[in-house]
Amino acid sequence: MDEKKVMLSGIQPSGDLHLGNYLGAIRNWGARAEEFDCYYFMADMHTITVRQEPAALRRRTLEQLAQYIACGLDPEKNTLFIQSHVHQHAELGWVLNCYTMFGELSRMTQFKDKAAKHAENINGGLFTYPALMAADILLYQPDFVPVGDDQKQHVELTRDVAQRFNGIYGDVFKVPEPYIPKTGARIMSLNAPDTKMSKSIPEGCVFLMEKPEDIQRKFKRAITDSDTENCVRYDPASKPGVANLMAIYSAVTGKTYEAIEAEFAGMGYGKFKPAVGDAVVEALRPIREEATRIMADKAYLESVYRAGAEKASYVAEKTLRKVYKKIGFVAR
Ligand code: TYM
């Protein structure tokens, strides 16, 4: 049997991938492929909790796959698949809906945020989303789920659901740990440093495929702080804008906050902001070029997602069968 530990994560193709997705999640996925058995997917089923334009969803799902590969996820070493291609997600999702409590779902901050943003469409799926996410995870019996800080609450709920289920039926699910990076776990919007970077504020959000000049413009316009100090110093409480830029710079260059303070001593924000922009442009350049190349090869992408779905489905089916047996469904 395979002795490797298992890692799994997913991203919704509801918008183009951005620097928050990259630094908070994807960057921490690829490096571990030798050590772990890795499953990464496009969480398309999750996106329809909010209305999507069908053609755009289809395009973004494939672009996301090309970008995963361009970020270093070798399809030979990682199982890359589209969530809706593996029907076991929907099936286990239903089962886990029945083991997830109304009160637990009501406490999820992502639900509260999205319900406030989409007041005209607070559908059942938006509410029960974490049960599907628990299914996404538990089907593969992973040890670790590498995510940014904002998904920690969902992974913790997944642990609670797994423990509840195991408590009734014996050890069916492995109880996974969230795996959150030290720097980059919560990248904030460049023009609103009190809000996390997300596609909903495009001016404060840097997209992986964005042109270098647009990235530079966003960094030059980034909000620094209203203090008069004009000094690059890591102090998230009183200088959140500068701290965010330092976190980004540190994440893409590997430099410590102390080294960054020393590098920009006496220079002020006018020099610092374009330097962060340059570092990000250089970090993203090879990804953008490679993703553009891969995106043009539709046959290759298809071969990757087909093989990925086949492998994922095989693993997912084993868990689903065990679950159905435990809860008393008659085997087909
Ligand atoms: P999603 O699609 O919103 O985000 C994907 C990943 O990117 C991270 N992230 C960030 N990290 C740092 N700073 C930011 N500003 C930032 N914005 C996003 C997220 O933490 C996440 O790791 N429900 C999930 C998708 C999902 C999933 C799963 C994840 C579905 N099933 C199973 C793991 C396992 C979501 O909406 O992430």
mmCIF file of C-alpha atoms and ligand atoms in Angstrom:
data_model
loop_
_atom_site.group_PDB
_atom_site.id
_atom_site.type_symbol
_atom_site.label_atom_id
_atom_site.label_comp_id
_atom_site.label_asym_id
_atom_site.label_seq_id
_atom_site.Cartn_x
_atom_site.Cartn_y
_atom_site.Cartn_z
ATOM 1 C CA MET A 1 0.000 0.000 0.000
ATOM 2 C CA ASP A 2 0.998 3.614 -0.549
ATOM 3 C CA GLU A 3 2.612 4.907 2.638
ATOM 4 C CA LYS A 4 2.733 8.554 1.556
ATOM 5 C CA LYS A 5 0.755 11.139 3.475
ATOM 6 C CA VAL A 6 -2.049 12.796 1.545
ATOM 7 C CA MET A 7 -2.623 16.500 0.778
ATOM 8 C CA LEU A 8 -5.706 17.960 -0.825
ATOM 9 C CA SER A 9 -7.066 21.386 -1.664
ATOM 10 C CA GLY A 10 -9.284 23.249 -4.123
ATOM 11 C CA ILE A 11 -10.083 26.707 -5.432
ATOM 12 C CA GLN A 12 -13.352 27.984 -6.848
ATOM 13 C CA PRO A 13 -13.114 29.047 -10.501
ATOM 14 C CA SER A 14 -15.533 31.869 -9.752
ATOM 15 C CA GLY A 15 -12.951 34.481 -10.721
ATOM 16 C CA ASP A 16 -9.435 34.654 -12.119
ATOM 17 C CA LEU A 17 -6.729 33.390 -9.771
ATOM 18 C CA HIS A 18 -5.090 36.176 -7.778
ATOM 19 C CA LEU A 19 -2.037 36.786 -5.629
ATOM 20 C CA GLY A 20 -3.968 35.824 -2.460
ATOM 21 C CA ASN A 21 -4.824 32.405 -3.922
ATOM 22 C CA TYR A 22 -1.221 31.981 -5.023
ATOM 23 C CA LEU A 23 0.560 33.052 -1.825
ATOM 24 C CA GLY A 24 -2.071 31.698 0.585
ATOM 25 C CA ALA A 25 -2.611 28.369 -1.129
ATOM 26 C CA ILE A 26 -1.115 27.189 -4.470
ATOM 27 C CA ARG A 27 2.488 28.140 -3.683
ATOM 28 C CA ASN A 28 2.410 25.686 -0.793
ATOM 29 C CA TRP A 29 0.991 22.838 -2.814
ATOM 30 C CA GLY A 30 3.610 22.043 -5.448
ATOM 31 C CA ALA A 31 6.682 21.870 -3.305
ATOM 32 C CA ARG A 32 5.503 18.753 -1.507
ATOM 33 C CA ALA A 33 4.678 16.392 -4.374
ATOM 34 C CA GLU A 34 7.615 14.051 -3.659
ATOM 35 C CA GLU A 35 6.645 13.684 -0.050
ATOM 36 C CA PHE A 36 2.833 13.602 -0.347
ATOM 37 C CA ASP A 37 0.154 12.074 -2.481
ATOM 38 C CA CYS A 38 -1.502 15.292 -3.714
ATOM 39 C CA TYR A 39 -5.024 16.023 -4.974
ATOM 40 C CA TYR A 40 -5.927 19.497 -6.243
ATOM 41 C CA PHE A 41 -9.157 20.411 -7.932
ATOM 42 C CA MET A 42 -11.226 23.151 -9.504
ATOM 43 C CA ALA A 43 -14.189 23.558 -7.120
ATOM 44 C CA ASP A 44 -16.745 24.288 -9.845
ATOM 45 C CA MET A 45 -19.679 22.847 -7.871
ATOM 46 C CA HIS A 46 -19.085 25.411 -5.150
ATOM 47 C CA THR A 47 -19.220 28.348 -7.567
ATOM 48 C CA ILE A 48 -22.913 27.935 -8.387
ATOM 49 C CA THR A 49 -23.896 28.970 -4.867
ATOM 50 C CA VAL A 50 -23.561 32.383 -6.532
ATOM 51 C CA ARG A 51 -24.925 32.880 -10.071
ATOM 52 C CA GLN A 52 -22.305 32.256 -12.769
ATOM 53 C CA GLU A 53 -22.208 33.012 -16.451
ATOM 54 C CA PRO A 54 -21.944 29.456 -17.939
ATOM 55 C CA ALA A 55 -19.439 30.168 -20.726
ATOM 56 C CA ALA A 56 -17.213 32.172 -18.370
ATOM 57 C CA LEU A 57 -17.312 29.409 -15.744
ATOM 58 C CA ARG A 58 -16.250 26.825 -18.328
ATOM 59 C CA ARG A 59 -13.411 29.047 -19.577
ATOM 60 C CA ARG A 60 -12.150 29.907 -16.098
ATOM 61 C CA THR A 61 -12.206 26.259 -14.997
ATOM 62 C CA LEU A 62 -9.825 25.321 -17.822
ATOM 63 C CA GLU A 63 -7.699 28.439 -17.316
ATOM 64 C CA GLN A 64 -7.407 27.540 -13.659
ATOM 65 C CA LEU A 65 -6.125 24.095 -14.563
ATOM 66 C CA ALA A 66 -3.538 25.633 -16.924
ATOM 67 C CA GLN A 67 -2.496 28.020 -14.138
ATOM 68 C CA TYR A 68 -2.205 25.208 -11.573
ATOM 69 C CA ILE A 69 0.210 23.435 -13.925
ATOM 70 C CA ALA A 70 2.087 26.681 -14.649
ATOM 71 C CA CYS A 71 2.469 27.245 -10.891
ATOM 72 C CA GLY A 72 4.447 24.020 -10.747
ATOM 73 C CA LEU A 73 1.821 21.343 -10.146
ATOM 74 C CA ASP A 74 3.113 18.616 -12.409
ATOM 75 C CA PRO A 75 0.136 16.468 -13.485
ATOM 76 C CA GLU A 76 2.391 13.405 -13.444
ATOM 77 C CA LYS A 77 3.015 13.911 -9.743
ATOM 78 C CA ASN A 78 -0.266 15.507 -8.599
ATOM 79 C CA THR A 79 -3.839 14.442 -9.270
ATOM 80 C CA LEU A 80 -5.504 17.473 -10.879
ATOM 81 C CA PHE A 81 -9.232 17.254 -11.532
ATOM 82 C CA ILE A 82 -12.527 19.083 -11.923
ATOM 83 C CA GLN A 83 -14.818 18.577 -8.919
ATOM 84 C CA SER A 84 -18.013 17.974 -10.953
ATOM 85 C CA HIS A 85 -16.270 15.148 -12.858
ATOM 86 C CA VAL A 86 -16.107 13.078 -9.689
ATOM 87 C CA HIS A 87 -19.722 12.366 -8.769
ATOM 88 C CA GLN A 88 -18.778 11.042 -5.331
ATOM 89 C CA HIS A 89 -18.402 14.657 -4.117
ATOM 90 C CA ALA A 90 -22.113 15.332 -4.588
ATOM 91 C CA GLU A 91 -23.045 11.987 -3.063
ATOM 92 C CA LEU A 92 -20.933 12.252 0.075
ATOM 93 C CA GLY A 93 -21.909 15.933 0.245
ATOM 94 C CA TRP A 94 -25.545 14.903 0.689
ATOM 95 C CA VAL A 95 -24.679 12.363 3.375
ATOM 96 C CA LEU A 96 -22.594 14.884 5.310
ATOM 97 C CA ASN A 97 -25.386 17.450 5.092
ATOM 98 C CA CYS A 98 -27.223 15.105 7.418
ATOM 99 C CA TYR A 99 -24.348 15.108 9.914
ATOM 100 C CA THR A 100 -23.700 18.868 9.917
ATOM 101 C CA MET A 101 -25.732 21.004 12.284
ATOM 102 C CA PHE A 102 -27.781 24.069 11.411
ATOM 103 C CA GLY A 103 -26.093 25.950 14.255
ATOM 104 C CA GLU A 104 -22.623 25.081 12.963
ATOM 105 C CA LEU A 105 -23.468 26.256 9.440
ATOM 106 C CA SER A 106 -24.997 29.469 10.807
ATOM 107 C CA ARG A 107 -21.673 30.392 12.425
ATOM 108 C CA MET A 108 -19.605 30.243 9.218
ATOM 109 C CA THR A 109 -18.184 33.680 8.436
ATOM 110 C CA GLN A 110 -18.001 32.988 4.677
ATOM 111 C CA PHE A 111 -21.767 32.308 4.710
ATOM 112 C CA LYS A 112 -22.464 35.509 6.626
ATOM 113 C CA ASP A 113 -20.260 37.554 4.265
ATOM 114 C CA LYS A 114 -21.706 36.062 1.087
ATOM 115 C CA ALA A 115 -25.287 36.262 2.338
ATOM 116 C CA ALA A 116 -24.736 39.970 2.983
ATOM 117 C CA LYS A 117 -23.203 40.449 -0.483
ATOM 118 C CA HIS A 118 -25.860 38.438 -2.353
ATOM 119 C CA ALA A 119 -28.969 39.276 -0.333
ATOM 120 C CA GLU A 120 -31.182 38.532 -3.358
ATOM 121 C CA ASN A 121 -29.931 34.927 -3.638
ATOM 122 C CA ILE A 122 -29.347 33.349 -0.214
ATOM 123 C CA ASN A 123 -29.923 29.812 -1.449
ATOM 124 C CA GLY A 124 -29.695 26.476 0.374
ATOM 125 C CA GLY A 125 -26.405 25.638 -1.332
ATOM 126 C CA LEU A 126 -24.754 28.770 0.002
ATOM 127 C CA PHE A 127 -25.747 27.697 3.496
ATOM 128 C CA THR A 128 -24.782 24.002 3.254
ATOM 129 C CA TYR A 129 -21.599 24.668 1.243
ATOM 130 C CA PRO A 130 -19.311 23.557 4.135
ATOM 131 C CA ALA A 131 -20.868 20.059 4.074
ATOM 132 C CA LEU A 132 -19.859 19.718 0.407
ATOM 133 C CA MET A 133 -16.418 21.044 1.276
ATOM 134 C CA ALA A 134 -16.174 18.433 4.065
ATOM 135 C CA ALA A 135 -17.035 15.772 1.475
ATOM 136 C CA ASP A 136 -14.396 17.149 -0.951
ATOM 137 C CA ILE A 137 -11.833 16.675 1.758
ATOM 138 C CA LEU A 138 -12.874 13.500 3.568
ATOM 139 C CA LEU A 139 -13.308 11.412 0.377
ATOM 140 C CA TYR A 140 -9.509 11.395 -0.035
ATOM 141 C CA GLN A 141 -8.585 10.727 3.609
ATOM 142 C CA PRO A 142 -5.980 13.538 3.585
ATOM 143 C CA ASP A 143 -3.565 14.330 6.410
ATOM 144 C CA PHE A 144 -3.267 18.014 5.466
ATOM 145 C CA VAL A 145 -5.419 20.618 3.746
ATOM 146 C CA PRO A 146 -3.238 23.564 2.611
ATOM 147 C CA VAL A 147 -5.409 26.701 2.614
ATOM 148 C CA GLY A 148 -5.233 30.396 3.442
ATOM 149 C CA ASP A 149 -6.421 31.710 6.765
ATOM 150 C CA ASP A 150 -10.009 32.410 5.623
ATOM 151 C CA GLN A 151 -10.705 28.703 4.988
ATOM 152 C CA LYS A 152 -9.484 27.533 8.387
ATOM 153 C CA GLN A 153 -12.996 27.673 9.851
ATOM 154 C CA HIS A 154 -14.316 25.334 7.132
ATOM 155 C CA VAL A 155 -11.492 22.849 7.688
ATOM 156 C CA GLU A 156 -12.202 22.928 11.409
ATOM 157 C CA LEU A 157 -15.879 22.206 10.744
ATOM 158 C CA THR A 158 -14.766 19.307 8.511
ATOM 159 C CA ARG A 159 -12.805 17.917 11.466
ATOM 160 C CA ASP A 160 -15.854 18.207 13.717
ATOM 161 C CA VAL A 161 -18.070 16.449 11.180
ATOM 162 C CA ALA A 162 -15.489 13.671 10.672
ATOM 163 C CA GLN A 163 -15.172 13.158 14.402
ATOM 164 C CA ARG A 164 -18.943 13.094 14.830
ATOM 165 C CA PHE A 165 -19.306 10.510 12.062
ATOM 166 C CA ASN A 166 -16.427 8.394 13.393
ATOM 167 C CA GLY A 167 -17.955 8.597 16.859
ATOM 168 C CA ILE A 168 -21.110 6.897 15.570
ATOM 169 C CA TYR A 169 -19.703 4.436 13.013
ATOM 170 C CA GLY A 170 -16.055 3.802 13.979
ATOM 171 C CA ASP A 171 -12.963 5.040 12.152
ATOM 172 C CA VAL A 172 -14.282 5.863 8.692
ATOM 173 C CA PHE A 173 -12.572 9.211 8.056
ATOM 174 C CA LYS A 174 -9.078 10.440 8.720
ATOM 175 C CA VAL A 175 -9.350 13.726 10.644
ATOM 176 C CA PRO A 176 -7.243 16.219 8.613
ATOM 177 C CA GLU A 177 -5.229 19.228 9.758
ATOM 178 C CA PRO A 178 -5.384 22.637 8.084
ATOM 179 C CA TYR A 179 -1.939 23.608 6.749
ATOM 180 C CA ILE A 180 -1.574 27.376 6.771
ATOM 181 C CA PRO A 181 1.537 29.212 5.547
ATOM 182 C CA LYS A 182 3.556 31.444 7.894
ATOM 183 C CA THR A 183 3.663 34.337 5.419
ATOM 184 C CA GLY A 184 0.942 34.990 2.868
ATOM 185 C CA ALA A 185 -1.939 33.295 4.720
ATOM 186 C CA ARG A 186 -3.976 36.492 4.571
ATOM 187 C CA ILE A 187 -3.061 38.904 1.788
ATOM 188 C CA MET A 188 -5.038 42.119 2.078
ATOM 189 C CA SER A 189 -6.466 44.319 -0.657
ATOM 190 C CA LEU A 190 -3.904 46.840 -1.951
ATOM 191 C CA ASN A 191 -6.375 49.698 -1.763
ATOM 192 C CA ALA A 192 -8.221 48.622 1.407
ATOM 193 C CA PRO A 193 -5.751 46.948 3.779
ATOM 194 C CA ASP A 194 -8.519 46.077 6.247
ATOM 195 C CA THR A 195 -10.212 43.780 3.682
ATOM 196 C CA LYS A 196 -8.740 40.559 2.312
ATOM 197 C CA MET A 197 -7.594 40.607 -1.294
ATOM 198 C CA SER A 198 -10.360 39.240 -3.475
ATOM 199 C CA LYS A 199 -11.643 39.550 -7.011
ATOM 200 C CA SER A 200 -14.622 41.565 -5.754
ATOM 201 C CA ILE A 201 -12.343 44.620 -5.360
ATOM 202 C CA PRO A 202 -10.361 44.385 -8.651
ATOM 203 C CA GLU A 203 -8.351 47.583 -8.112
ATOM 204 C CA GLY A 204 -6.857 46.163 -4.912
ATOM 205 C CA CYS A 205 -6.371 42.698 -6.369
ATOM 206 C CA VAL A 206 -3.430 41.435 -8.436
ATOM 207 C CA PHE A 207 -4.361 38.656 -10.834
ATOM 208 C CA LEU A 208 -1.869 35.964 -11.827
ATOM 209 C CA MET A 209 -2.352 36.633 -15.540
ATOM 210 C CA GLU A 210 -2.347 40.404 -15.326
ATOM 211 C CA LYS A 211 -0.020 42.501 -17.512
ATOM 212 C CA PRO A 212 3.168 43.734 -15.744
ATOM 213 C CA GLU A 213 2.272 47.407 -16.274
ATOM 214 C CA ASP A 214 -1.140 46.906 -14.655
ATOM 215 C CA ILE A 215 0.445 45.133 -11.696
ATOM 216 C CA GLN A 216 2.940 47.960 -11.306
ATOM 217 C CA ARG A 217 0.184 50.572 -11.425
ATOM 218 C CA LYS A 218 -1.743 48.789 -8.656
ATOM 219 C CA PHE A 219 1.331 48.636 -6.426
ATOM 220 C CA LYS A 220 2.215 52.277 -7.035
ATOM 221 C CA ARG A 221 -1.319 53.238 -6.012
ATOM 222 C CA ALA A 222 -1.367 50.873 -3.016
ATOM 223 C CA ILE A 223 -2.602 52.499 0.162
ATOM 224 C CA THR A 224 0.189 52.940 2.650
ATOM 225 C CA ASP A 225 -0.577 54.445 5.979
ATOM 226 C CA SER A 226 -1.793 57.797 7.076
ATOM 227 C CA ASP A 227 1.039 58.230 9.577
ATOM 228 C CA THR A 228 3.645 60.817 8.641
ATOM 229 C CA GLU A 229 6.545 58.477 9.332
ATOM 230 C CA ASN A 230 7.029 57.340 5.691
ATOM 231 C CA CYS A 231 9.228 54.510 6.925
ATOM 232 C CA VAL A 232 9.150 50.810 6.015
ATOM 233 C CA ARG A 233 8.628 49.161 9.396
ATOM 234 C CA TYR A 234 6.623 46.006 10.201
ATOM 235 C CA ASP A 235 3.800 47.048 12.492
ATOM 236 C CA PRO A 236 0.516 45.430 11.393
ATOM 237 C CA ALA A 237 -1.568 47.163 14.095
ATOM 238 C CA SER A 238 -0.695 50.745 13.235
ATOM 239 C CA LYS A 239 0.658 50.303 9.682
ATOM 240 C CA PRO A 240 -1.533 47.605 8.067
ATOM 241 C CA GLY A 241 -0.949 48.773 4.472
ATOM 242 C CA VAL A 242 2.850 48.666 4.803
ATOM 243 C CA ALA A 243 2.674 45.360 6.714
ATOM 244 C CA ASN A 244 0.662 43.847 3.857
ATOM 245 C CA LEU A 245 3.177 45.021 1.252
ATOM 246 C CA MET A 246 5.988 43.653 3.425
ATOM 247 C CA ALA A 247 4.177 40.303 3.710
ATOM 248 C CA ILE A 248 3.842 40.142 -0.082
ATOM 249 C CA TYR A 249 7.475 41.134 -0.615
ATOM 250 C CA SER A 250 8.634 38.624 1.981
ATOM 251 C CA ALA A 251 6.515 35.842 0.476
ATOM 252 C CA VAL A 252 7.818 36.346 -3.071
ATOM 253 C CA THR A 253 11.485 37.035 -2.228
ATOM 254 C CA GLY A 254 11.913 34.871 0.878
ATOM 255 C CA LYS A 255 13.399 37.880 2.757
ATOM 256 C CA THR A 256 12.651 38.376 6.452
ATOM 257 C CA TYR A 257 10.888 41.502 7.732
ATOM 258 C CA GLU A 258 14.149 42.632 9.349
ATOM 259 C CA ALA A 259 16.023 42.309 6.072
ATOM 260 C CA ILE A 260 13.272 44.261 4.287
ATOM 261 C CA GLU A 261 13.404 47.070 6.864
ATOM 262 C CA ALA A 262 17.177 47.256 6.417
ATOM 263 C CA GLU A 263 16.934 47.226 2.614
ATOM 264 C CA PHE A 264 14.554 50.215 2.554
ATOM 265 C CA ALA A 265 15.918 52.136 5.538
ATOM 266 C CA GLY A 266 15.656 55.869 4.897
ATOM 267 C CA MET A 267 13.998 55.399 1.494
ATOM 268 C CA GLY A 268 10.293 55.896 2.154
ATOM 269 C CA TYR A 269 7.235 54.401 0.481
ATOM 270 C CA GLY A 270 7.983 56.006 -2.902
ATOM 271 C CA LYS A 271 10.844 53.534 -3.467
ATOM 272 C CA PHE A 272 9.312 50.623 -1.584
ATOM 273 C CA LYS A 273 6.002 50.283 -3.460
ATOM 274 C CA PRO A 274 7.476 49.925 -6.989
ATOM 275 C CA ALA A 275 10.094 47.509 -5.628
ATOM 276 C CA VAL A 276 7.322 45.246 -4.332
ATOM 277 C CA GLY A 277 5.592 45.598 -7.712
ATOM 278 C CA ASP A 278 8.790 44.559 -9.530
ATOM 279 C CA ALA A 279 9.291 41.533 -7.291
ATOM 280 C CA VAL A 280 5.695 40.401 -7.891
ATOM 281 C CA VAL A 281 5.938 40.969 -11.654
ATOM 282 C CA GLU A 282 9.095 38.840 -11.776
ATOM 283 C CA ALA A 283 7.568 36.090 -9.626
ATOM 284 C CA LEU A 284 4.464 35.914 -11.817
ATOM 285 C CA ARG A 285 6.143 36.308 -15.230
ATOM 286 C CA PRO A 286 7.108 32.636 -15.736
ATOM 287 C CA ILE A 287 3.680 31.521 -14.501
ATOM 288 C CA ARG A 288 1.878 33.814 -16.924
ATOM 289 C CA GLU A 289 4.015 32.749 -19.870
ATOM 290 C CA GLU A 290 3.701 29.046 -19.111
ATOM 291 C CA ALA A 291 -0.067 29.242 -18.472
ATOM 292 C CA THR A 292 -0.589 31.037 -21.797
ATOM 293 C CA ARG A 293 1.318 28.284 -23.570
ATOM 294 C CA ILE A 294 -0.575 25.471 -21.824
ATOM 295 C CA MET A 295 -3.954 27.128 -22.335
ATOM 296 C CA ALA A 296 -3.465 26.947 -26.087
ATOM 297 C CA ASP A 297 -3.138 23.154 -25.896
ATOM 298 C CA LYS A 298 -6.721 22.059 -25.294
ATOM 299 C CA ALA A 299 -5.996 18.393 -26.034
ATOM 300 C CA TYR A 300 -3.320 18.309 -23.335
ATOM 301 C CA LEU A 301 -5.604 19.958 -20.786
ATOM 302 C CA GLU A 302 -8.309 17.456 -21.576
ATOM 303 C CA SER A 303 -5.916 14.547 -21.111
ATOM 304 C CA VAL A 304 -4.891 15.960 -17.729
ATOM 305 C CA TYR A 305 -8.390 16.464 -16.347
ATOM 306 C CA ARG A 306 -9.616 13.114 -17.666
ATOM 307 C CA ALA A 307 -6.751 11.180 -16.079
ATOM 308 C CA GLY A 308 -7.161 13.217 -12.893
ATOM 309 C CA ALA A 309 -10.878 12.466 -12.610
ATOM 310 C CA GLU A 310 -10.260 8.781 -13.148
ATOM 311 C CA LYS A 311 -7.673 8.559 -10.421
ATOM 312 C CA ALA A 312 -9.643 10.758 -8.011
ATOM 313 C CA SER A 313 -12.816 8.796 -8.624
ATOM 314 C CA TYR A 314 -11.132 5.504 -7.812
ATOM 315 C CA VAL A 315 -9.974 6.797 -4.423
ATOM 316 C CA ALA A 316 -13.238 8.637 -3.685
ATOM 317 C CA GLU A 317 -15.338 5.571 -4.469
ATOM 318 C CA LYS A 318 -13.540 3.500 -1.839
ATOM 319 C CA THR A 319 -14.468 5.998 0.868
ATOM 320 C CA LEU A 320 -18.013 6.456 -0.406
ATOM 321 C CA ARG A 321 -18.663 2.683 -0.408
ATOM 322 C CA LYS A 322 -17.443 2.395 3.132
ATOM 323 C CA VAL A 323 -19.717 5.277 4.182
ATOM 324 C CA TYR A 324 -22.800 3.831 2.440
ATOM 325 C CA LYS A 325 -22.210 0.472 4.086
ATOM 326 C CA LYS A 326 -21.793 2.003 7.543
ATOM 327 C CA ILE A 327 -24.972 4.069 7.336
ATOM 328 C CA GLY A 328 -27.048 1.116 6.140
ATOM 329 C CA PHE A 329 -27.538 1.599 2.389
ATOM 330 C CA VAL A 330 -28.008 -1.673 0.486
ATOM 331 C CA ALA A 331 -25.021 -2.403 -1.760
ATOM 332 C CA ARG A 332 -25.832 -2.317 -5.456
HETATM 333 P P1 TYM B 1 -11.399 30.136 -2.433
HETATM 334 O O1 TYM B 1 -11.682 29.674 -3.806
HETATM 335 O O2 TYM B 1 -12.094 31.350 -1.933
HETATM 336 O O3 TYM B 1 -9.846 30.399 -2.237
HETATM 337 C C1 TYM B 1 -8.880 29.448 -2.643
HETATM 338 C C2 TYM B 1 -7.669 29.468 -1.737
HETATM 339 O O4 TYM B 1 -7.038 30.740 -1.726
HETATM 340 C C3 TYM B 1 -6.926 31.217 -0.386
HETATM 341 N N1 TYM B 1 -7.112 32.681 -0.384
HETATM 342 C C4 TYM B 1 -6.269 33.544 0.195
HETATM 343 N N2 TYM B 1 -5.121 33.354 0.882
HETATM 344 C C5 TYM B 1 -4.476 34.458 1.321
HETATM 345 N N3 TYM B 1 -4.929 35.721 1.136
HETATM 346 C C6 TYM B 1 -6.075 35.953 0.457
HETATM 347 N N4 TYM B 1 -6.508 37.209 0.271
HETATM 348 C C7 TYM B 1 -6.802 34.834 -0.044
HETATM 349 N N5 TYM B 1 -7.964 34.705 -0.753
HETATM 350 C C8 TYM B 1 -8.130 33.379 -0.957
HETATM 351 C C9 TYM B 1 -8.049 30.519 0.369
HETATM 352 O O5 TYM B 1 -7.801 30.458 1.752
HETATM 353 C C10 TYM B 1 -8.054 29.160 -0.273
HETATM 354 O O6 TYM B 1 -7.061 28.315 0.285
HETATM 355 N N6 TYM B 1 -14.141 26.771 -0.049
HETATM 356 C C11 TYM B 1 -12.879 27.015 -0.693
HETATM 357 C C12 TYM B 1 -12.638 26.108 -1.886
HETATM 358 C C13 TYM B 1 -12.752 24.666 -1.545
HETATM 359 C C14 TYM B 1 -11.797 23.877 -0.833
HETATM 360 C C15 TYM B 1 -12.355 22.580 -0.754
HETATM 361 C C16 TYM B 1 -10.554 24.169 -0.253
HETATM 362 C C17 TYM B 1 -13.794 23.863 -1.866
HETATM 363 N N7 TYM B 1 -13.558 22.602 -1.376
HETATM 364 C C18 TYM B 1 -11.666 21.532 -0.099
HETATM 365 C C19 TYM B 1 -9.875 23.125 0.388
HETATM 366 C C20 TYM B 1 -10.439 21.829 0.471
HETATM 367 C C21 TYM B 1 -12.877 28.453 -1.173
HETATM 368 O O7 TYM B 1 -13.893 29.074 -1.365
HETATM 369 O O8 TYM B 1 -11.626 28.937 -1.425
#
